[in-house]
PDB file of C-alpha atoms in Angstrom:
ATOM      1  CA  MET W 163     111.610  73.396 104.909  1.00 87.00           C
ATOM      2  CA  GLN W 164     114.085  76.800 104.450  1.00 93.00           C
ATOM      3  CA  LYS W 165     115.310  75.511 101.745  1.00 93.00           C
ATOM      4  CA  ARG W 166     112.330  74.047  99.970  1.00 93.00           C
ATOM      5  CA  ILE W 167     111.225  77.533 100.737  1.00 96.00           C
ATOM      6  CA  ASP W 168     114.252  79.926  99.176  1.00 97.00           C
ATOM      7  CA  TYR W 169     113.647  77.531  96.331  1.00 96.00           C
ATOM      8  CA  LEU W 170     109.571  78.049  95.805  1.00 96.00           C
ATOM      9  CA  PHE W 171     110.652  81.908  95.803  1.00 97.00           C
ATOM     10  CA  SER W 172     113.433  81.483  93.611  1.00 97.00           C
ATOM     11  CA  LEU W 173     111.037  80.379  90.496  1.00 97.00           C
ATOM     12  CA  PHE W 174     108.541  83.270  91.752  1.00 98.00           C
ATOM     13  CA  ASP W 175     111.224  85.740  90.936  1.00 98.00           C
ATOM     14  CA  LYS W 176     112.891  83.636  88.040  1.00 97.00           C
ATOM     15  CA  HIS W 177     109.424  84.223  86.236  1.00 97.00           C
ATOM     16  CA  SER W 178     108.507  87.497  87.381  1.00 97.00           C
ATOM     17  CA  LEU W 179     105.532  86.604  89.411  1.00 98.00           C
ATOM     18  CA  ARG W 180     103.938  89.569  91.372  1.00 98.00           C
ATOM     19  CA  TYR W 181     103.871  88.414  94.985  1.00 98.00           C
ATOM     20  CA  TYR W 182     104.159  90.576  98.779  1.00 98.00           C
ATOM     21  CA  LEU W 183     105.028  87.875 101.388  1.00 97.00           C
ATOM     22  CA  LEU W 184     102.555  88.952 103.863  1.00 93.00           C
ATOM     23  CA  ARG W 185     103.577  88.009 106.982  1.00 90.00           C
ATOM     24  CA  PRO W 186     107.818  87.304 107.420  1.00 94.00           C
ATOM     25  CA  ILE W 187     108.838  83.956 108.247  1.00 95.00           C
ATOM     26  CA  ASP W 188     110.971  82.481 110.981  1.00 94.00           C
ATOM     27  CA  PHE W 189     112.769  79.942 110.289  1.00 94.00           C
ATOM     28  CA  GLN W 190     113.733  78.747 113.553  1.00 92.00           C
ATOM     29  CA  GLU W 191     109.460  78.944 114.363  1.00 89.00           C
ATOM     30  CA  PRO W 192     107.465  76.049 112.656  1.00 89.00           C
ATOM     31  CA  ILE W 193     105.657  76.816 109.718  1.00 90.00           C
ATOM     32  CA  LYS W 194     102.170  76.279 108.634  1.00 87.00           C
ATOM     33  CA  ASP W 195     101.978  78.506 105.967  1.00 91.00           C
ATOM     34  CA  ILE W 196     103.327  80.751 103.956  1.00 95.00           C
ATOM     35  CA  ASP W 197     101.190  83.687 103.951  1.00 94.00           C
ATOM     36  CA  PHE W 198     101.150  86.257 100.516  1.00 97.00           C
ATOM     37  CA  VAL W 199      99.527  88.655  98.240  1.00 97.00           C
ATOM     38  CA  LEU W 200      99.149  87.397  94.629  1.00 98.00           C
ATOM     39  CA  CYS W 201      98.448  89.429  91.262  1.00 97.00           C
ATOM     40  CA  HIS W 202      95.012  87.198  90.170  1.00 96.00           C
ATOM     41  CA  ASP W 203      96.426  88.044  86.809  1.00 97.00           C
ATOM     42  CA  ASP W 204      99.676  85.748  87.642  1.00 98.00           C
ATOM     43  CA  TYR W 205      97.665  82.838  89.709  1.00 96.00           C
ATOM     44  CA  SER W 206      97.218  80.720  86.207  1.00 96.00           C
ATOM     45  CA  LYS W 207     100.985  80.714  86.177  1.00 97.00           C
ATOM     46  CA  LEU W 208     101.834  80.304  89.307  1.00 97.00           C
ATOM     47  CA  LYS W 209      99.464  77.030  89.230  1.00 95.00           C
ATOM     48  CA  GLU W 210     101.517  76.053  85.998  1.00 96.00           C
ATOM     49  CA  ILE W 211     105.051  76.885  86.951  1.00 96.00           C
ATOM     50  CA  LEU W 212     104.014  74.408  90.399  1.00 95.00           C
ATOM     51  CA  ILE W 213     103.713  71.813  88.121  1.00 94.00           C
ATOM     52  CA  ASP W 214     106.126  72.474  85.751  1.00 94.00           C
ATOM     53  CA  SER W 215     108.477  72.006  88.275  1.00 94.00           C
ATOM     54  CA  GLY W 216     106.613  68.002  89.706  1.00 93.00           C
ATOM     55  CA  MET W 217     105.642  70.047  92.430  1.00 92.00           C
ATOM     56  CA  ILE W 218     101.768  68.410  93.040  1.00 90.00           C
ATOM     57  CA  LEU W 219      99.477  70.989  93.483  1.00 92.00           C
ATOM     58  CA  LYS W 220      95.711  70.525  95.716  1.00 91.00           C
ATOM     59  CA  PHE W 221      93.580  73.349  96.679  1.00 88.00           C
ATOM     60  CA  LYS W 222      90.643  74.203  99.430  1.00 82.00           C
ATOM     61  CA  PRO W 223      87.958  76.350  98.605  1.00 82.00           C
ATOM     62  CA  PRO W 224      87.968  80.413  99.955  1.00 82.00           C
ATOM     63  CA  ASN W 225      87.399  80.661 103.388  1.00 85.00           C
ATOM     64  CA  ALA W 226      88.165  84.056 103.416  1.00 91.00           C
ATOM     65  CA  ASN W 227      87.375  86.833 100.934  1.00 92.00           C
ATOM     66  CA  SER W 228      89.453  87.459  97.895  1.00 94.00           C
ATOM     67  CA  SER W 229      91.890  83.737  98.604  1.00 93.00           C
ATOM     68  CA  ILE W 230      92.851  80.849  98.448  1.00 92.00           C
ATOM     69  CA  GLN W 231      94.586  78.190  99.469  1.00 91.00           C
ATOM     70  CA  LEU W 232      97.435  75.658  98.171  1.00 93.00           C
ATOM     71  CA  LEU W 233      99.342  72.590  99.006  1.00 92.00           C
ATOM     72  CA  ALA W 234     102.255  72.478  97.050  1.00 92.00           C
ATOM     73  CA  ASP W 235     104.114  69.036  97.417  1.00 90.00           C
ATOM     74  CA  GLY W 236     102.697  69.716 101.722  1.00 87.00           C
ATOM     75  CA  LEU W 237     103.664  73.386 102.117  1.00 92.00           C
ATOM     76  CA  LEU W 238     100.447  75.239 102.699  1.00 93.00           C
ATOM     77  CA  LEU W 239      99.944  78.592 100.403  1.00 95.00           C
ATOM     78  CA  ASP W 240      97.608  81.288 101.715  1.00 94.00           C
ATOM     79  CA  ILE W 241      97.422  83.131  99.058  1.00 96.00           C
ATOM     80  CA  LYS W 242      95.533  87.094  99.062  1.00 96.00           C
ATOM     81  CA  PHE W 243      94.714  88.598  95.716  1.00 96.00           C
ATOM     82  CA  ASN W 244      94.489  91.984  97.996  1.00 96.00           C
ATOM     83  CA  ILE W 245      96.079  93.787 100.823  1.00 96.00           C
ATOM     84  CA  CYS W 246      92.861  92.832 103.161  1.00 95.00           C
ATOM     85  CA  PHE W 247      92.271  92.723 107.313  1.00 95.00           C
ATOM     86  CA  LEU W 248      90.052  91.413 109.804  1.00 94.00           C
ATOM     87  CA  PRO W 249      88.613  87.683 110.311  1.00 92.00           C
ATOM     88  CA  ARG W 250      87.621  86.159 106.791  1.00 93.00           C
ATOM     89  CA  LYS W 251      89.787  88.832 105.055  1.00 94.00           C
ATOM     90  CA  SER W 252      86.447  91.447 104.743  1.00 95.00           C
ATOM     91  CA  LEU W 253      88.109  94.353 104.625  1.00 96.00           C
ATOM     92  CA  VAL W 254      89.638  93.997 100.852  1.00 96.00           C
ATOM     93  CA  ILE W 255      91.877  96.966 100.238  1.00 96.00           C
ATOM     94  CA  GLN W 256      91.477  97.890  95.907  1.00 90.00           C
ATOM     95  CA  LYS W 257      95.294  99.274  95.732  1.00 92.00           C
ATOM     96  CA  GLU W 258      97.754  98.047  94.317  1.00 92.00           C
ATOM     97  CA  ALA W 259     100.361  95.802  96.923  1.00 94.00           C
ATOM     98  CA  PRO W 260     103.353  96.707  96.344  1.00 96.00           C
ATOM     99  CA  TYR W 261     104.918  93.562  94.513  1.00 97.00           C
ATOM    100  CA  THR W 262     108.232  92.465  95.354  1.00 98.00           C
ATOM    101  CA  SER W 263     110.809  90.183  95.788  1.00 98.00           C
ATOM    102  CA  VAL W 264     111.769  89.177  99.465  1.00 98.00           C
ATOM    103  CA  LYS W 265     115.857  89.306 101.708  1.00 97.00           C
ATOM    104  CA  TYR W 266     117.114  87.504 104.710  1.00 97.00           C
ATOM    105  CA  ILE W 267     117.829  89.519 107.602  1.00 94.00           C
ATOM    106  CA  SER W 268     119.724  87.272 109.560  1.00 94.00           C
ATOM    107  CA  GLU W 269     119.971  83.585 109.119  1.00 93.00           C
ATOM    108  CA  HIS W 270     116.499  82.993 109.764  1.00 93.00           C
ATOM    109  CA  ILE W 271     114.742  86.006 109.154  1.00 95.00           C
ATOM    110  CA  LEU W 272     112.709  86.442 105.858  1.00 97.00           C
ATOM    111  CA  VAL W 273     111.658  89.286 104.744  1.00 97.00           C
ATOM    112  CA  PRO W 274     110.280  91.353 101.893  1.00 97.00           C
ATOM    113  CA  ASP W 275     112.796  93.029 100.690  1.00 98.00           C
ATOM    114  CA  ILE W 276     111.217  96.459 101.064  1.00 96.00           C
ATOM    115  CA  SER W 277     111.381  99.375 103.202  1.00 95.00           C
ATOM    116  CA  GLU W 278     111.261  99.614 106.110  1.00 94.00           C
ATOM    117  CA  GLU W 279     108.225 102.048 106.734  1.00 95.00           C
ATOM    118  CA  LYS W 280     106.587  99.608 104.104  1.00 96.00           C
ATOM    119  CA  LEU W 281     107.176  97.000 105.718  1.00 96.00           C
ATOM    120  CA  PHE W 282     106.326  97.972 109.448  1.00 96.00           C
ATOM    121  CA  THR W 283     103.228  99.152 108.063  1.00 97.00           C
ATOM    122  CA  PHE W 284     101.194  95.208 106.851  1.00 96.00           C
ATOM    123  CA  TRP W 285     102.727  93.493 109.231  1.00 94.00           C
ATOM    124  CA  THR W 286     101.655  95.817 112.351  1.00 95.00           C
ATOM    125  CA  PHE W 287      98.121  95.849 110.184  1.00 95.00           C
ATOM    126  CA  HIS W 288      98.476  92.631 110.174  1.00 92.00           C
ATOM    127  CA  LEU W 289      99.129  92.025 113.988  1.00 90.00           C
ATOM    128  CA  PHE W 290      96.730  94.159 115.196  1.00 92.00           C
ATOM    129  CA  LEU W 291      94.078  93.486 112.668  1.00 94.00           C
ATOM    130  CA  ASP W 292      94.005  90.096 111.932  1.00 91.00           C
ATOM    131  CA  LYS W 293      94.338  88.741 115.092  1.00 85.00           C
ATOM    132  CA  ASP W 294      92.717  87.644 118.636  1.00 84.00           C
ATOM    133  CA  MET W 295      95.918  89.317 120.080  1.00 82.00           C
ATOM    134  CA  PRO W 296      99.583  90.176 119.082  1.00 79.00           C
ATOM    135  CA  LYS W 297     101.106  86.156 120.783  1.00 78.00           C
ATOM    136  CA  GLU W 298      99.176  84.450 117.866  1.00 81.00           C
ATOM    137  CA  SER W 299     101.514  85.418 115.472  1.00 83.00           C
ATOM    138  CA  SER W 300     104.087  83.064 114.848  1.00 82.00           C
ATOM    139  CA  THR W 301     106.589  86.298 114.176  1.00 87.00           C
ATOM    140  CA  PHE W 302     105.585  88.406 116.556  1.00 89.00           C
ATOM    141  CA  GLU W 303     108.135  88.129 119.196  1.00 89.00           C
ATOM    142  CA  VAL W 304     110.455  89.334 115.715  1.00 92.00           C
ATOM    143  CA  TYR W 305     108.352  91.875 115.425  1.00 92.00           C
ATOM    144  CA  LYS W 306     108.885  92.959 119.016  1.00 91.00           C
ATOM    145  CA  ASN W 307     112.963  92.892 118.654  1.00 91.00           C
ATOM    146  CA  LEU W 308     112.937  95.187 115.612  1.00 92.00           C
ATOM    147  CA  TYR W 309     110.424  97.524 116.284  1.00 93.00           C
ATOM    148  CA  GLN W 310     110.191  98.383 120.080  1.00 89.00           C
ATOM    149  CA  LYS W 311     112.298 100.783 120.429  1.00 88.00           C
ATOM    150  CA  LYS W 312     111.783 102.364 117.435  1.00 91.00           C
ATOM    151  CA  GLY W 313     108.856 101.140 116.573  1.00 92.00           C
ATOM    152  CA  GLN W 314     107.035 105.295 117.505  1.00 91.00           C
ATOM    153  CA  ASN W 315     109.290 106.272 114.398  1.00 93.00           C
ATOM    154  CA  TYR W 316     107.499 104.084 111.893  1.00 96.00           C
ATOM    155  CA  LEU W 317     104.455 104.920 113.224  1.00 95.00           C
ATOM    156  CA  ALA W 318     105.053 108.911 112.153  1.00 94.00           C
ATOM    157  CA  SER W 319     105.811 107.546 109.013  1.00 96.00           C
ATOM    158  CA  ASN W 320     103.932 109.182 105.436  1.00 96.00           C
ATOM    159  CA  PHE W 321     103.485 105.624 104.079  1.00 96.00           C
ATOM    160  CA  PHE W 322     102.069 104.534 107.624  1.00 96.00           C
ATOM    161  CA  ASN W 323      99.630 107.411 108.061  1.00 96.00           C
ATOM    162  CA  ASN W 324      98.612 107.296 105.101  1.00 96.00           C
ATOM    163  CA  TRP W 325      97.660 103.281 105.032  1.00 97.00           C
ATOM    164  CA  THR W 326      95.882 104.105 108.472  1.00 97.00           C
ATOM    165  CA  VAL W 327      93.803 107.004 106.560  1.00 97.00           C
ATOM    166  CA  THR W 328      92.282 103.838 103.696  1.00 96.00           C
ATOM    167  CA  ILE W 329      91.417 101.346 106.362  1.00 97.00           C
ATOM    168  CA  PHE W 330      90.400 103.068 108.954  1.00 96.00           C
ATOM    169  CA  ASN W 331      89.391 106.941 107.097  1.00 94.00           C
ATOM    170  CA  GLU W 332      90.858 110.341 108.452  1.00 93.00           C
ATOM    171  CA  HIS W 333      88.752 110.988 111.335  1.00 92.00           C
ATOM    172  CA  LYS W 334      89.390 107.622 112.660  1.00 96.00           C
ATOM    173  CA  SER W 335      92.591 107.173 111.822  1.00 95.00           C
ATOM    174  CA  LYS W 336      94.122 109.618 114.732  1.00 94.00           C
ATOM    175  CA  SER W 337      92.326 107.155 117.111  1.00 95.00           C
ATOM    176  CA  ALA W 338      93.893 104.184 115.728  1.00 96.00           C
ATOM    177  CA  LYS W 339      96.792 105.833 115.893  1.00 95.00           C
ATOM    178  CA  LYS W 340      96.996 107.231 119.402  1.00 94.00           C
ATOM    179  CA  LEU W 341      95.813 104.027 120.999  1.00 94.00           C
ATOM    180  CA  LEU W 342      99.241 102.052 118.150  1.00 94.00           C
ATOM    181  CA  GLU W 343     101.040 104.187 120.412  1.00 93.00           C
ATOM    182  CA  ASN W 344     100.230 103.748 123.653  1.00 92.00           C
ATOM    183  CA  TYR W 345     100.601  99.842 122.905  1.00 90.00           C
ATOM    184  CA  PHE W 346     104.329 101.047 122.102  1.00 90.00           C
ATOM    185  CA  THR W 347     104.387 103.244 125.050  1.00 89.00           C
ATOM    186  CA  GLU W 348     103.320 100.095 127.552  1.00 86.00           C
ATOM    187  CA  GLY W 349     106.532  97.898 126.190  1.00 81.00           C
ATOM    188  CA  LEU W 350     104.415  95.836 123.576  1.00 85.00           C
ATOM    189  CA  LYS W 351     102.944  93.442 125.342  1.00 77.00           C
ATOM    190  CA  SER W 352     102.307  90.076 123.958  1.00 65.00           C
ATOM    191  CA  ASP W 353      99.238  88.530 125.956  1.00 69.00           C
ATOM    192  CA  GLU W 354      97.055  91.614 125.510  1.00 71.00           C
ATOM    193  CA  VAL W 355      94.504  91.165 123.829  1.00 74.00           C
ATOM    194  CA  GLU W 356      91.728  94.953 123.995  1.00 86.00           C
ATOM    195  CA  ILE W 357      94.351  97.035 121.848  1.00 88.00           C
ATOM    196  CA  ASN W 358      92.677  93.903 118.770  1.00 91.00           C
ATOM    197  CA  ARG W 359      89.955  94.374 120.009  1.00 92.00           C
ATOM    198  CA  LYS W 360      89.894  98.313 119.710  1.00 93.00           C
ATOM    199  CA  LEU W 361      91.224  98.637 116.604  1.00 95.00           C
ATOM    200  CA  LYS W 362      88.938  95.909 114.664  1.00 94.00           C
ATOM    201  CA  SER W 363      85.954  97.851 116.372  1.00 95.00           C
ATOM    202  CA  LEU W 364      87.338 101.341 115.104  1.00 96.00           C
ATOM    203  CA  VAL W 365      86.990  99.877 111.898  1.00 96.00           C
ATOM    204  CA  LEU W 366      83.884  99.125 112.107  1.00 96.00           C
ATOM    205  CA  GLU W 367      82.405 102.164 113.460  1.00 95.00           C
ATOM    206  CA  ASN W 368      80.468 104.353 111.180  1.00 93.00           C
ATOM    207  CA  ASN W 369      80.482 101.587 108.451  1.00 94.00           C
ATOM    208  CA  MET W 370      77.402 100.291 108.422  1.00 95.00           C
ATOM    209  CA  GLN W 371      78.527  98.379 104.550  1.00 95.00           C
ATOM    210  CA  LEU W 372      81.452  97.497 106.373  1.00 96.00           C
ATOM    211  CA  LYS W 373      80.056  96.126 109.080  1.00 95.00           C
ATOM    212  CA  LEU W 374      76.872  94.200 107.604  1.00 96.00           C
ATOM    213  CA  LYS W 375      79.664  92.428 104.992  1.00 95.00           C
ATOM    214  CA  TYR W 376      80.917  91.135 108.366  1.00 95.00           C
ATOM    215  CA  LEU W 377      78.519  89.452 109.958  1.00 95.00           C
ATOM    216  CA  PHE W 378      77.719  88.194 106.361  1.00 95.00           C
ATOM    217  CA  ASP W 379      80.710  86.593 106.257  1.00 94.00           C
ATOM    218  CA  LYS W 380      81.126  85.028 109.404  1.00 93.00           C
ATOM    219  CA  ILE W 381      77.639  83.624 108.985  1.00 94.00           C
ATOM    220  CA  LYS W 382      78.716  82.778 105.352  1.00 92.00           C
ATOM    221  CA  TYR W 383      81.754  80.937 106.300  1.00 89.00           C
ATOM    222  CA  GLY W 384      80.670  79.114 108.815  1.00 90.00           C
ATOM    223  CA  VAL W 385      78.178  77.527 107.250  1.00 92.00           C
ATOM    224  CA  PHE W 386      80.275  76.803 104.434  1.00 87.00           C
ATOM    225  CA  ARG W 387      82.453  74.982 108.248  1.00 84.00           C
ATOM    226  CA  ARG W 388      79.822  73.344 109.408  1.00 87.00           C
ATOM    227  CA  LEU W 389      78.969  71.783 105.863  1.00 84.00           C
ATOM    228  CA  GLY W 390      82.634  69.925 105.414  1.00 82.00           C
ATOM    229  CA  ARG W 391      83.687  72.054 102.791  1.00 80.00           C
ATOM    230  CA  TYR W 392      86.894  72.757 103.951  1.00 76.00           C
ATOM    231  CA  GLU W 393      87.949  69.476 105.287  1.00 75.00           C
ATOM    232  CA  ASN W 394      89.750  68.489 102.257  1.00 77.00           C
ATOM    233  CA  TYR W 395      91.939  69.477  99.259  1.00 80.00           C
ATOM    234  CA  ARG W 396      90.981  68.769  96.154  1.00 81.00           C
ATOM    235  CA  ALA W 397      93.922  68.170  93.169  1.00 79.00           C
ATOM    236  CA  ILE W 398      94.758  70.777  91.004  1.00 79.00           C
ATOM    237  CA  LYS W 399      95.026  68.645  86.960  1.00 61.00           C
TER     238      LYS W 399
END
């Protein structure tokens, strides 16, 4: 699997695709999918590259906003076209992702080739806004090992502060930062559910437009799932 994924990213880089690996990959854990942001203008190019390399491509209709799932020779590519958070990706942020290649920080850990504060920022919000609890992510233990001692420093970075304001707004960002600071002080418990619940609630608080979209997405994608829309992959020719 590691060689296949290395080859995949080498194709991306060879053809100058603009992408950002949202969730670092730990090759010592089972790999269910590869979660990355892709510039929407490069989507057709991505399909051409994979087909030309001999891969059989299949797809599923989107089960979340600004996203699509491709199956490339059995490897699931969970593609987002924007930085987005919350279940069903209801919060879509219209800011360009920091497109970059990937690098190994150990023999088994693959991450975006980007500054530490940027890696920390997007990884943190993925863990706490997309999941019910941190341990649901396959890379939480890697995150904990990397940031248990120095995470507080990155919480104070300008990049993290700017994105916290973008996600929550100026007023609520202070409460969000306090929740995260307390979580780090208490030792990053993997089965903690309160911080995820509180941060999601904080994003929605006093934002009626987002609340309505969140509810609408929950109903819409739930109906599609019950109708069997996501049960089978469809061939791309």
